[in-house]
PDB file of C-alpha atoms in Angstrom:
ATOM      1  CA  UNK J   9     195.133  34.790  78.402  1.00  0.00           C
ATOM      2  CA  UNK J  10     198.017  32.780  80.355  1.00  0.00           C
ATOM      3  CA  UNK J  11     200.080  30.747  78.158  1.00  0.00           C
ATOM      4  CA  UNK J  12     202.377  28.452  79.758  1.00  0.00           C
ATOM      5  CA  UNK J  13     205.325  26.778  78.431  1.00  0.00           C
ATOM      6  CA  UNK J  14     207.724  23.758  79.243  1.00  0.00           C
ATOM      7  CA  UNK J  15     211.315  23.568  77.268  1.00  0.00           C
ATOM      8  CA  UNK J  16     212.469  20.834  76.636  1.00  0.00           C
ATOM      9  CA  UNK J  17     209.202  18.738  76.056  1.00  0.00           C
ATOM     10  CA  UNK J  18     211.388  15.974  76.392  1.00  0.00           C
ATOM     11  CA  UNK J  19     215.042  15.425  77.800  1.00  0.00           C
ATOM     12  CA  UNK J  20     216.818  12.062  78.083  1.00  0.00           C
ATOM     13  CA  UNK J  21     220.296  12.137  80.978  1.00  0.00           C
ATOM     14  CA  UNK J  22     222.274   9.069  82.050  1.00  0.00           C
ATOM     15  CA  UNK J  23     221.426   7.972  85.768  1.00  0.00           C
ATOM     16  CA  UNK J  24     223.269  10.698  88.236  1.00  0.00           C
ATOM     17  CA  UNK J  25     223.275  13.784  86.145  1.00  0.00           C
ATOM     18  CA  UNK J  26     221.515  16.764  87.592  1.00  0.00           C
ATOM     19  CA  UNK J  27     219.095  18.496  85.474  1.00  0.00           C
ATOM     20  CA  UNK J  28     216.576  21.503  85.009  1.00  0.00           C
ATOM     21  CA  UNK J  29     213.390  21.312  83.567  1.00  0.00           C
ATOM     22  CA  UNK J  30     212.018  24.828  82.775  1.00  0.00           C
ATOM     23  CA  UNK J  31     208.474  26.744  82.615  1.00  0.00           C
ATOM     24  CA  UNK J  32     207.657  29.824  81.846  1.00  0.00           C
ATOM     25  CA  UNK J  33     204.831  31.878  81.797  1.00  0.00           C
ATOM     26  CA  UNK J  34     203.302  35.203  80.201  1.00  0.00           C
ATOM     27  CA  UNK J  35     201.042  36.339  82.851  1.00  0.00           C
ATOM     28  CA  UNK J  36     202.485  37.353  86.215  1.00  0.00           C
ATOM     29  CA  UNK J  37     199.395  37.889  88.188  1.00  0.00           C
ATOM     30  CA  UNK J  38     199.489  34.345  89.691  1.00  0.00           C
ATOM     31  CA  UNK J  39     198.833  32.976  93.195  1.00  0.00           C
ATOM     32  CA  UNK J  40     200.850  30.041  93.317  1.00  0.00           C
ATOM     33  CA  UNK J  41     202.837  28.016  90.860  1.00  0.00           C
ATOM     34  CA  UNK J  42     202.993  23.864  91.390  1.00  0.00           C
ATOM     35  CA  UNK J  43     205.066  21.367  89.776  1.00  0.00           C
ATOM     36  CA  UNK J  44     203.452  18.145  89.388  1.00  0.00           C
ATOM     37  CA  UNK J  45     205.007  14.447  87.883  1.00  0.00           C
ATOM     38  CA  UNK J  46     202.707  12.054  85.983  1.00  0.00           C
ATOM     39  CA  UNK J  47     203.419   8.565  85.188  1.00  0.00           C
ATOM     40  CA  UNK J  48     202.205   6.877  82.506  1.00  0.00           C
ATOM     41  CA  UNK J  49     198.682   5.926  82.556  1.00  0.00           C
ATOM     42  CA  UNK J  50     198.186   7.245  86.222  1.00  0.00           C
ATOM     43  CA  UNK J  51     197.341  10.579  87.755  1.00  0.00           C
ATOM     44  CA  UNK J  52     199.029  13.908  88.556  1.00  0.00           C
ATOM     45  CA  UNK J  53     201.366  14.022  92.049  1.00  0.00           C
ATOM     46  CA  UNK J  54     201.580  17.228  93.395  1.00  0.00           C
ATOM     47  CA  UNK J  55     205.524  17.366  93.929  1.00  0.00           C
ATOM     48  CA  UNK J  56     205.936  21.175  95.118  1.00  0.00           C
ATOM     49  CA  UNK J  57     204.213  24.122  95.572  1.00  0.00           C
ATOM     50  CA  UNK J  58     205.452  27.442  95.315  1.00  0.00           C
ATOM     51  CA  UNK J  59     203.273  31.228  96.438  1.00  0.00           C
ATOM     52  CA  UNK J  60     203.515  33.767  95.075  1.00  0.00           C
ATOM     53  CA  UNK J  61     205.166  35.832  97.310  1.00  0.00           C
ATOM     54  CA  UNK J  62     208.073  33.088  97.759  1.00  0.00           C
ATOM     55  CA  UNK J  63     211.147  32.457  95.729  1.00  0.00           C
ATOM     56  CA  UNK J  64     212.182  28.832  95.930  1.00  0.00           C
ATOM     57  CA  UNK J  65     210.161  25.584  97.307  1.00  0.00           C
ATOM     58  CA  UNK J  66     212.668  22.892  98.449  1.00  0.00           C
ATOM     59  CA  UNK J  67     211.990  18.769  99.083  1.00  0.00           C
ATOM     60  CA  UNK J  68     214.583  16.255  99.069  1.00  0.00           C
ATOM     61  CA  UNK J  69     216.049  16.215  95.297  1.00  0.00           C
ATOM     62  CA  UNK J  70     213.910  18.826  94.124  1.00  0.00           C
ATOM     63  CA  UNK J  71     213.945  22.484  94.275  1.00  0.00           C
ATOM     64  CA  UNK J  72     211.960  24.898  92.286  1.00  0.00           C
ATOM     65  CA  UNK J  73     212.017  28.526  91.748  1.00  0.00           C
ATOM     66  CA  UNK J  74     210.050  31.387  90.508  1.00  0.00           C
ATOM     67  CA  UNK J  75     210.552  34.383  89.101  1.00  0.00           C
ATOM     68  CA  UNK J  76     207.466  36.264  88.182  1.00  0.00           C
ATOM     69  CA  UNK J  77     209.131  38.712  87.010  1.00  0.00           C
ATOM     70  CA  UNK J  78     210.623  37.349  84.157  1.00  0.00           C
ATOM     71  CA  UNK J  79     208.172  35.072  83.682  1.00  0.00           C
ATOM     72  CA  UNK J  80     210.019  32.046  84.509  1.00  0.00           C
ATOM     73  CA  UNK J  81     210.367  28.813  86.537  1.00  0.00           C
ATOM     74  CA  UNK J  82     212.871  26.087  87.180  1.00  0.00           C
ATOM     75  CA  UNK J  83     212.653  22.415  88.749  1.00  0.00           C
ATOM     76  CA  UNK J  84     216.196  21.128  89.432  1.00  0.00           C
ATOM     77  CA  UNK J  85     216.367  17.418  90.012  1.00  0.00           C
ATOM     78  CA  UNK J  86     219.616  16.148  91.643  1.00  0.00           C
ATOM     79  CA  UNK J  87     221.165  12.942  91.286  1.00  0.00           C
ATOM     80  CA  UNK J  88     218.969  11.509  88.866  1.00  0.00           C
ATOM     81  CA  UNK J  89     217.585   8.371  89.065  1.00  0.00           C
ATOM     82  CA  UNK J  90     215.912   6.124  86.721  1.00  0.00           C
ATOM     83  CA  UNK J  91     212.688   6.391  89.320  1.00  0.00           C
ATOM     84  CA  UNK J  92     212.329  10.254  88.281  1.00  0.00           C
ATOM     85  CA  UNK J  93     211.576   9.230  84.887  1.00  0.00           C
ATOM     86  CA  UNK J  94     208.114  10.521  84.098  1.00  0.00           C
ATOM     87  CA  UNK J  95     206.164  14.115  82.639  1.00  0.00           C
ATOM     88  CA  UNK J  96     206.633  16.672  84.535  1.00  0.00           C
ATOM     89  CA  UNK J  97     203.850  19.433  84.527  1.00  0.00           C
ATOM     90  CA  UNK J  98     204.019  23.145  85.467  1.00  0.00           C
ATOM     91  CA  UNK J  99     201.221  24.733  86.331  1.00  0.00           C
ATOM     92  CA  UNK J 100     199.705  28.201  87.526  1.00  0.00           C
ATOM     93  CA  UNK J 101     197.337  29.158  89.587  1.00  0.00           C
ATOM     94  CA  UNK J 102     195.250  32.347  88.810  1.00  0.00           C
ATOM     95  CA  UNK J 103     192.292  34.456  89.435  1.00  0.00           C
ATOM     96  CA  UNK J 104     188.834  32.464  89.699  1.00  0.00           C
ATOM     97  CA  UNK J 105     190.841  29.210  90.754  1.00  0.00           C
ATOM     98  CA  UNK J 106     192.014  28.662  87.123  1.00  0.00           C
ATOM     99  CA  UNK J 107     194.924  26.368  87.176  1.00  0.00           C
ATOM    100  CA  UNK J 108     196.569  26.397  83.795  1.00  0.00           C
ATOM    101  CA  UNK J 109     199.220  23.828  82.856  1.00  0.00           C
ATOM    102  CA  UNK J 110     202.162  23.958  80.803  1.00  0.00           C
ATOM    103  CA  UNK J 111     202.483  20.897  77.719  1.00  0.00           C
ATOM    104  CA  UNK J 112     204.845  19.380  79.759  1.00  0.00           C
ATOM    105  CA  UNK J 113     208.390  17.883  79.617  1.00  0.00           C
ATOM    106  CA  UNK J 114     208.996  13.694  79.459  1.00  0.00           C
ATOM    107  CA  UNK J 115     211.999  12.862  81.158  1.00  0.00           C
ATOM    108  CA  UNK J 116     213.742   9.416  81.121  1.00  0.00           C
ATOM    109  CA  UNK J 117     216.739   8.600  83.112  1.00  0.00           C
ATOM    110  CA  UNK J 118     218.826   6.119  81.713  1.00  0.00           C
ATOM    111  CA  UNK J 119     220.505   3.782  84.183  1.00  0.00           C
TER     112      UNK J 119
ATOM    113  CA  UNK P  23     195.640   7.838 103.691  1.00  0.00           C
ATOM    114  CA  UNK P  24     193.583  10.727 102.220  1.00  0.00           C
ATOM    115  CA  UNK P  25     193.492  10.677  98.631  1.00  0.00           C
ATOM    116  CA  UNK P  26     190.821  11.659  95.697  1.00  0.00           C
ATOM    117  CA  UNK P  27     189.554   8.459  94.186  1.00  0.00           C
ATOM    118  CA  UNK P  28     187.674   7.971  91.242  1.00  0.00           C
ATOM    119  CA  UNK P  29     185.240   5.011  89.053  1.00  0.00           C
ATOM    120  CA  UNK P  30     185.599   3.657  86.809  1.00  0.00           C
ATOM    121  CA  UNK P  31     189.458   3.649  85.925  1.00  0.00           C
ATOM    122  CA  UNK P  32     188.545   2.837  82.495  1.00  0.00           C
ATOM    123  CA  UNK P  33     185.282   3.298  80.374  1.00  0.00           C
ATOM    124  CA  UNK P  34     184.647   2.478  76.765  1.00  0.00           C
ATOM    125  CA  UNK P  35     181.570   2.700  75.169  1.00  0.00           C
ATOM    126  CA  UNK P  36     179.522   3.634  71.895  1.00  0.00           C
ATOM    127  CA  UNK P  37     179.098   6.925  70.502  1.00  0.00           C
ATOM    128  CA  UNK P  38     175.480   7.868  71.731  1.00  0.00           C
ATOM    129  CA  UNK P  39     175.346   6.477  74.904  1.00  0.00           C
ATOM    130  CA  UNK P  40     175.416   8.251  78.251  1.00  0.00           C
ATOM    131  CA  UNK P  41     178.839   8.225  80.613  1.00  0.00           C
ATOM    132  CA  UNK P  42     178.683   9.025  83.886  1.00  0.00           C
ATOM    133  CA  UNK P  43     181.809   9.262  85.880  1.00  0.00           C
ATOM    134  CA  UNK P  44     182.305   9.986  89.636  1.00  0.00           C
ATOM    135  CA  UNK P  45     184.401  11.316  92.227  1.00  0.00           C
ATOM    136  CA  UNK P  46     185.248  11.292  95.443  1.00  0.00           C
ATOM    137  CA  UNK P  47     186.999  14.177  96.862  1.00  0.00           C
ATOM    138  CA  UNK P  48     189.129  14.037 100.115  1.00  0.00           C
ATOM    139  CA  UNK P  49     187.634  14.562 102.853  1.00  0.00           C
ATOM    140  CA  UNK P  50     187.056  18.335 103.609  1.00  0.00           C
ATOM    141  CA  UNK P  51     187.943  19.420 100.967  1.00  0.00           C
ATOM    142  CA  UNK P  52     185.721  22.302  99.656  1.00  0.00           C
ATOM    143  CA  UNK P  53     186.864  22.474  96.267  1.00  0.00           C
ATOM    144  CA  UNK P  54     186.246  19.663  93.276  1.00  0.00           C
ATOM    145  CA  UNK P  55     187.552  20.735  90.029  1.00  0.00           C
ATOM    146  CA  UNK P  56     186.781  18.671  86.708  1.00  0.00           C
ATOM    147  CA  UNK P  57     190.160  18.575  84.183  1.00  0.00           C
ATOM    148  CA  UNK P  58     190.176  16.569  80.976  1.00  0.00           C
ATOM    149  CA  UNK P  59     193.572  15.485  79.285  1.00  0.00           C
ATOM    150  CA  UNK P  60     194.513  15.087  75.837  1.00  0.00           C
ATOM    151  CA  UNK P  61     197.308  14.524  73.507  1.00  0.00           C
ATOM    152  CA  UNK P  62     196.334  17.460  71.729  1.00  0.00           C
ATOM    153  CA  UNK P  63     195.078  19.510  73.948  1.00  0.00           C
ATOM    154  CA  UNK P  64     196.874  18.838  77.089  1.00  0.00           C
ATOM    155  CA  UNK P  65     194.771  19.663  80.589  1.00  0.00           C
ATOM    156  CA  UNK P  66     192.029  21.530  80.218  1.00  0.00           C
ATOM    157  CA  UNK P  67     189.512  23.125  83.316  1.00  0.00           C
ATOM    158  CA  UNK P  68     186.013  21.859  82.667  1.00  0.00           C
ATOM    159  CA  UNK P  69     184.239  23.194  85.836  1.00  0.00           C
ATOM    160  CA  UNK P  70     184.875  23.710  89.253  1.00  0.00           C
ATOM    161  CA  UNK P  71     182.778  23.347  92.495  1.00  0.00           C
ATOM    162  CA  UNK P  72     183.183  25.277  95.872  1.00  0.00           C
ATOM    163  CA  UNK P  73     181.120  24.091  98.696  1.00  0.00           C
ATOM    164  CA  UNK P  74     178.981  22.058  96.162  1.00  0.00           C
ATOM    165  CA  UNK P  75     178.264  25.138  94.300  1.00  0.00           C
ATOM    166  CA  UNK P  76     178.818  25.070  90.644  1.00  0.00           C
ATOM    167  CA  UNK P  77     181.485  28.294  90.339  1.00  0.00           C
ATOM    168  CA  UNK P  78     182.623  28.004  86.507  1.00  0.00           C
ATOM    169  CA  UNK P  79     181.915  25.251  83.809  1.00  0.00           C
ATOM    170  CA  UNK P  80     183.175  28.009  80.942  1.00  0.00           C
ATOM    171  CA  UNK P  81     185.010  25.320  79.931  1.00  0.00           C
ATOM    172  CA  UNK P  82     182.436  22.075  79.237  1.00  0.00           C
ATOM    173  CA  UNK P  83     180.244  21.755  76.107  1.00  0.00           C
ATOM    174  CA  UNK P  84     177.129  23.059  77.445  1.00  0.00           C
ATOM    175  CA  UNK P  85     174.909  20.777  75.577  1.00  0.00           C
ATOM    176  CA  UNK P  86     176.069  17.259  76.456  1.00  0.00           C
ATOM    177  CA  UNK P  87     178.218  17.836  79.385  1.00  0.00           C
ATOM    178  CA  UNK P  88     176.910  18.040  83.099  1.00  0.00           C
ATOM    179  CA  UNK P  89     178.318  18.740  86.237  1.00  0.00           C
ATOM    180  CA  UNK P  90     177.147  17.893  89.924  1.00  0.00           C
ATOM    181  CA  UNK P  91     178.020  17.552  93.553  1.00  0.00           C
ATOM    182  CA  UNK P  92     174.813  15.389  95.081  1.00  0.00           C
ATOM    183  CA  UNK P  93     176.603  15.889  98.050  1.00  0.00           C
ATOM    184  CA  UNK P  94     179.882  16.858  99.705  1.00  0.00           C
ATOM    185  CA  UNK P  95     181.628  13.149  99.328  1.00  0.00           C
ATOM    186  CA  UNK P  96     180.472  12.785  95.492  1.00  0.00           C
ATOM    187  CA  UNK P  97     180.996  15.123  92.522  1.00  0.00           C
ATOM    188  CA  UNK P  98     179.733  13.273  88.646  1.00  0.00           C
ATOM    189  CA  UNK P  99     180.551  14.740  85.029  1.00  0.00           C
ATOM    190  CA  UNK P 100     177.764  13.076  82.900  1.00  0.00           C
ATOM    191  CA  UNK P 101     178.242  13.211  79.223  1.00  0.00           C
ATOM    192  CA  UNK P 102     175.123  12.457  77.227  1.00  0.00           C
ATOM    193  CA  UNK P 103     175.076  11.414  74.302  1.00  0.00           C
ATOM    194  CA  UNK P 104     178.864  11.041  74.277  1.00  0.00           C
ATOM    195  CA  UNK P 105     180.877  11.327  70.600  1.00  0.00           C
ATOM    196  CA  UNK P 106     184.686   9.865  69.923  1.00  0.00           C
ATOM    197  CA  UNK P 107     186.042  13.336  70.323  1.00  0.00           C
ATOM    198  CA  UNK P 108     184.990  13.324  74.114  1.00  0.00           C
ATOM    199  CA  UNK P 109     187.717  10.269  74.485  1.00  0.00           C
ATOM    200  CA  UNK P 110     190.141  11.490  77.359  1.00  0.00           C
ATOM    201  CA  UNK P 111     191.072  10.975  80.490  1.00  0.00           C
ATOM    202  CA  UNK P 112     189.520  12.703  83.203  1.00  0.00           C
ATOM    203  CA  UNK P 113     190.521  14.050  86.146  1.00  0.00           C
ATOM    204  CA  UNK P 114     189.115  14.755  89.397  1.00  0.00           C
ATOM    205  CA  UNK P 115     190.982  16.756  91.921  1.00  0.00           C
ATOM    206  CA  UNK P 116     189.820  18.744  95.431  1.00  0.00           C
ATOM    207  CA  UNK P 117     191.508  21.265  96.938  1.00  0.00           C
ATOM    208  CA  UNK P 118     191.577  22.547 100.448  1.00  0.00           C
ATOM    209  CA  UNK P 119     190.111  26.469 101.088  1.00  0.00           C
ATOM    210  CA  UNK P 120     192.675  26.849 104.187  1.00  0.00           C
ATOM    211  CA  UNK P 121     195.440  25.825 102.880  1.00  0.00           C
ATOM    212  CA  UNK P 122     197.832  27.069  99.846  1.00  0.00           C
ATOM    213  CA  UNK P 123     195.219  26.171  97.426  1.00  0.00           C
ATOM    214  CA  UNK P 124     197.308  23.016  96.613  1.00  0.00           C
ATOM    215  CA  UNK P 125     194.884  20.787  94.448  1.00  0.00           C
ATOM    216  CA  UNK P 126     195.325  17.304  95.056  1.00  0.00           C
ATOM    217  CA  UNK P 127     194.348  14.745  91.686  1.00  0.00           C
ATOM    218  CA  UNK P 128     192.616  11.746  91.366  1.00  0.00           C
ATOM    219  CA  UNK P 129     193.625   8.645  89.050  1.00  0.00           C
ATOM    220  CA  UNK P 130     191.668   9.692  86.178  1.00  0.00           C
ATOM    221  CA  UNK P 131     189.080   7.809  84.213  1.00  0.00           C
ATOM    222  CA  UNK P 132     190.545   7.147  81.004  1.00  0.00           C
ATOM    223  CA  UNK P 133     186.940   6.757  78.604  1.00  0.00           C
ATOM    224  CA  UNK P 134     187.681   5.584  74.878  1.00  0.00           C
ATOM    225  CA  UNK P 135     184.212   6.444  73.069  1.00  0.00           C
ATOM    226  CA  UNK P 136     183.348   4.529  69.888  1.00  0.00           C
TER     227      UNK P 136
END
């Protein structure tokens, strides 16, 4: 069974710090691997996607990686803003469609 | 701009009565998935459609939970009767066969049951 994890669960930085929020993963027999940010009380916003075969997904502050062989993913955030505060959700997608998310981290940004 | 929408936002009602909540999926898309969040239990897969067809609802109570897709632009989750442990938010979200299997979510329906 997949178990996915998300250290911290939650992280507080000052406004401009860059940060990395971190997933992992026990299972490496995944098709893709997408990071998603939810605001309270709303819905889940797909913020990258990364294959399987690929390394790194990159758009505008945010880059993720993945390393399936050690089980592991990273979102880095530059320049944090008080905007990015929200959870951020990890989650991987497997055989049969099965997307299974990680307990996610809540980040605020302190201006 | 394309987006999956879903009613009601917000549902509360007594423990026994039926809920029905709907989606809309975005256009062309040929894959509706069901997810409900909790505190405790984070996002869970409830059931998943392609082309309409039910592919796996391993993970909805059998017995009060139903699934449909009446037709390509509408997918419902129907709980009947419905119990306080069934309060959630649930999500709707379609994905798009050609592409990168990127699922795409709706706003929820956040349902408090009494």
């Amino acid at each position: 069974k997949q178990e996915v994890t998300q250290i911290p669960a939650a992280l507080s930085v000052p406004e401009g710090e860059n940060l990395v929020l971190n997933c992992s993963f026990t299972d490496s027999a995944i098709y893709n691997l997408q990071w998603f940010r939810q605001d309270p009380g709303k819905g889940l916003t797909s913020l990258l996607l990364i294959q399987s075969s690929q390394r790194e997904q990159t758009s505008g502050r945010l880059n993720a990686s993945l390393d399936k062989s050690s089980g592991r993913s990273t979102l880095y955030i530059a320049a944090s803003q008080p905007g990015d505060s929200a959870t951020y959700l990890c989650a991987l997608l497997r055989a049969g469609n099965m997307l299974t998310f990680g307990g996610g981290t809540r980040l605020m940004v302190k201006p | 701009d394309a987006r999956v929408t879903q009613t009601p936002r917000h549902k509360v009602t007594e423990m026994g009565q039926e809920v029905t909540m709907r989606c809309q999926p975005i256009l062309g898309h040929n894959t509706v998935f069901w997810y409900r969040q909790t505190m405790m239990q984070g996002l869970e897969l409830l059931a998943y459609f392609r082309n309409r067809a039910p592919l796996d609802d391993s993970g909805m109570p059998k017995d009060r939970f139903s699934a449909e897709m009446p037709d390509a632009t509408l997918a419902t989750l129907k709980i009947q009767p419905s119990e306080p442990r069934d309060s959630a938010v649930y999500f709707c979200a379609s994905e798009d066969d050609g592409g990168y299997n990127e699922q795409f979510f709706g706003p929820g329906t956040r349902l408090t049951v009494l």
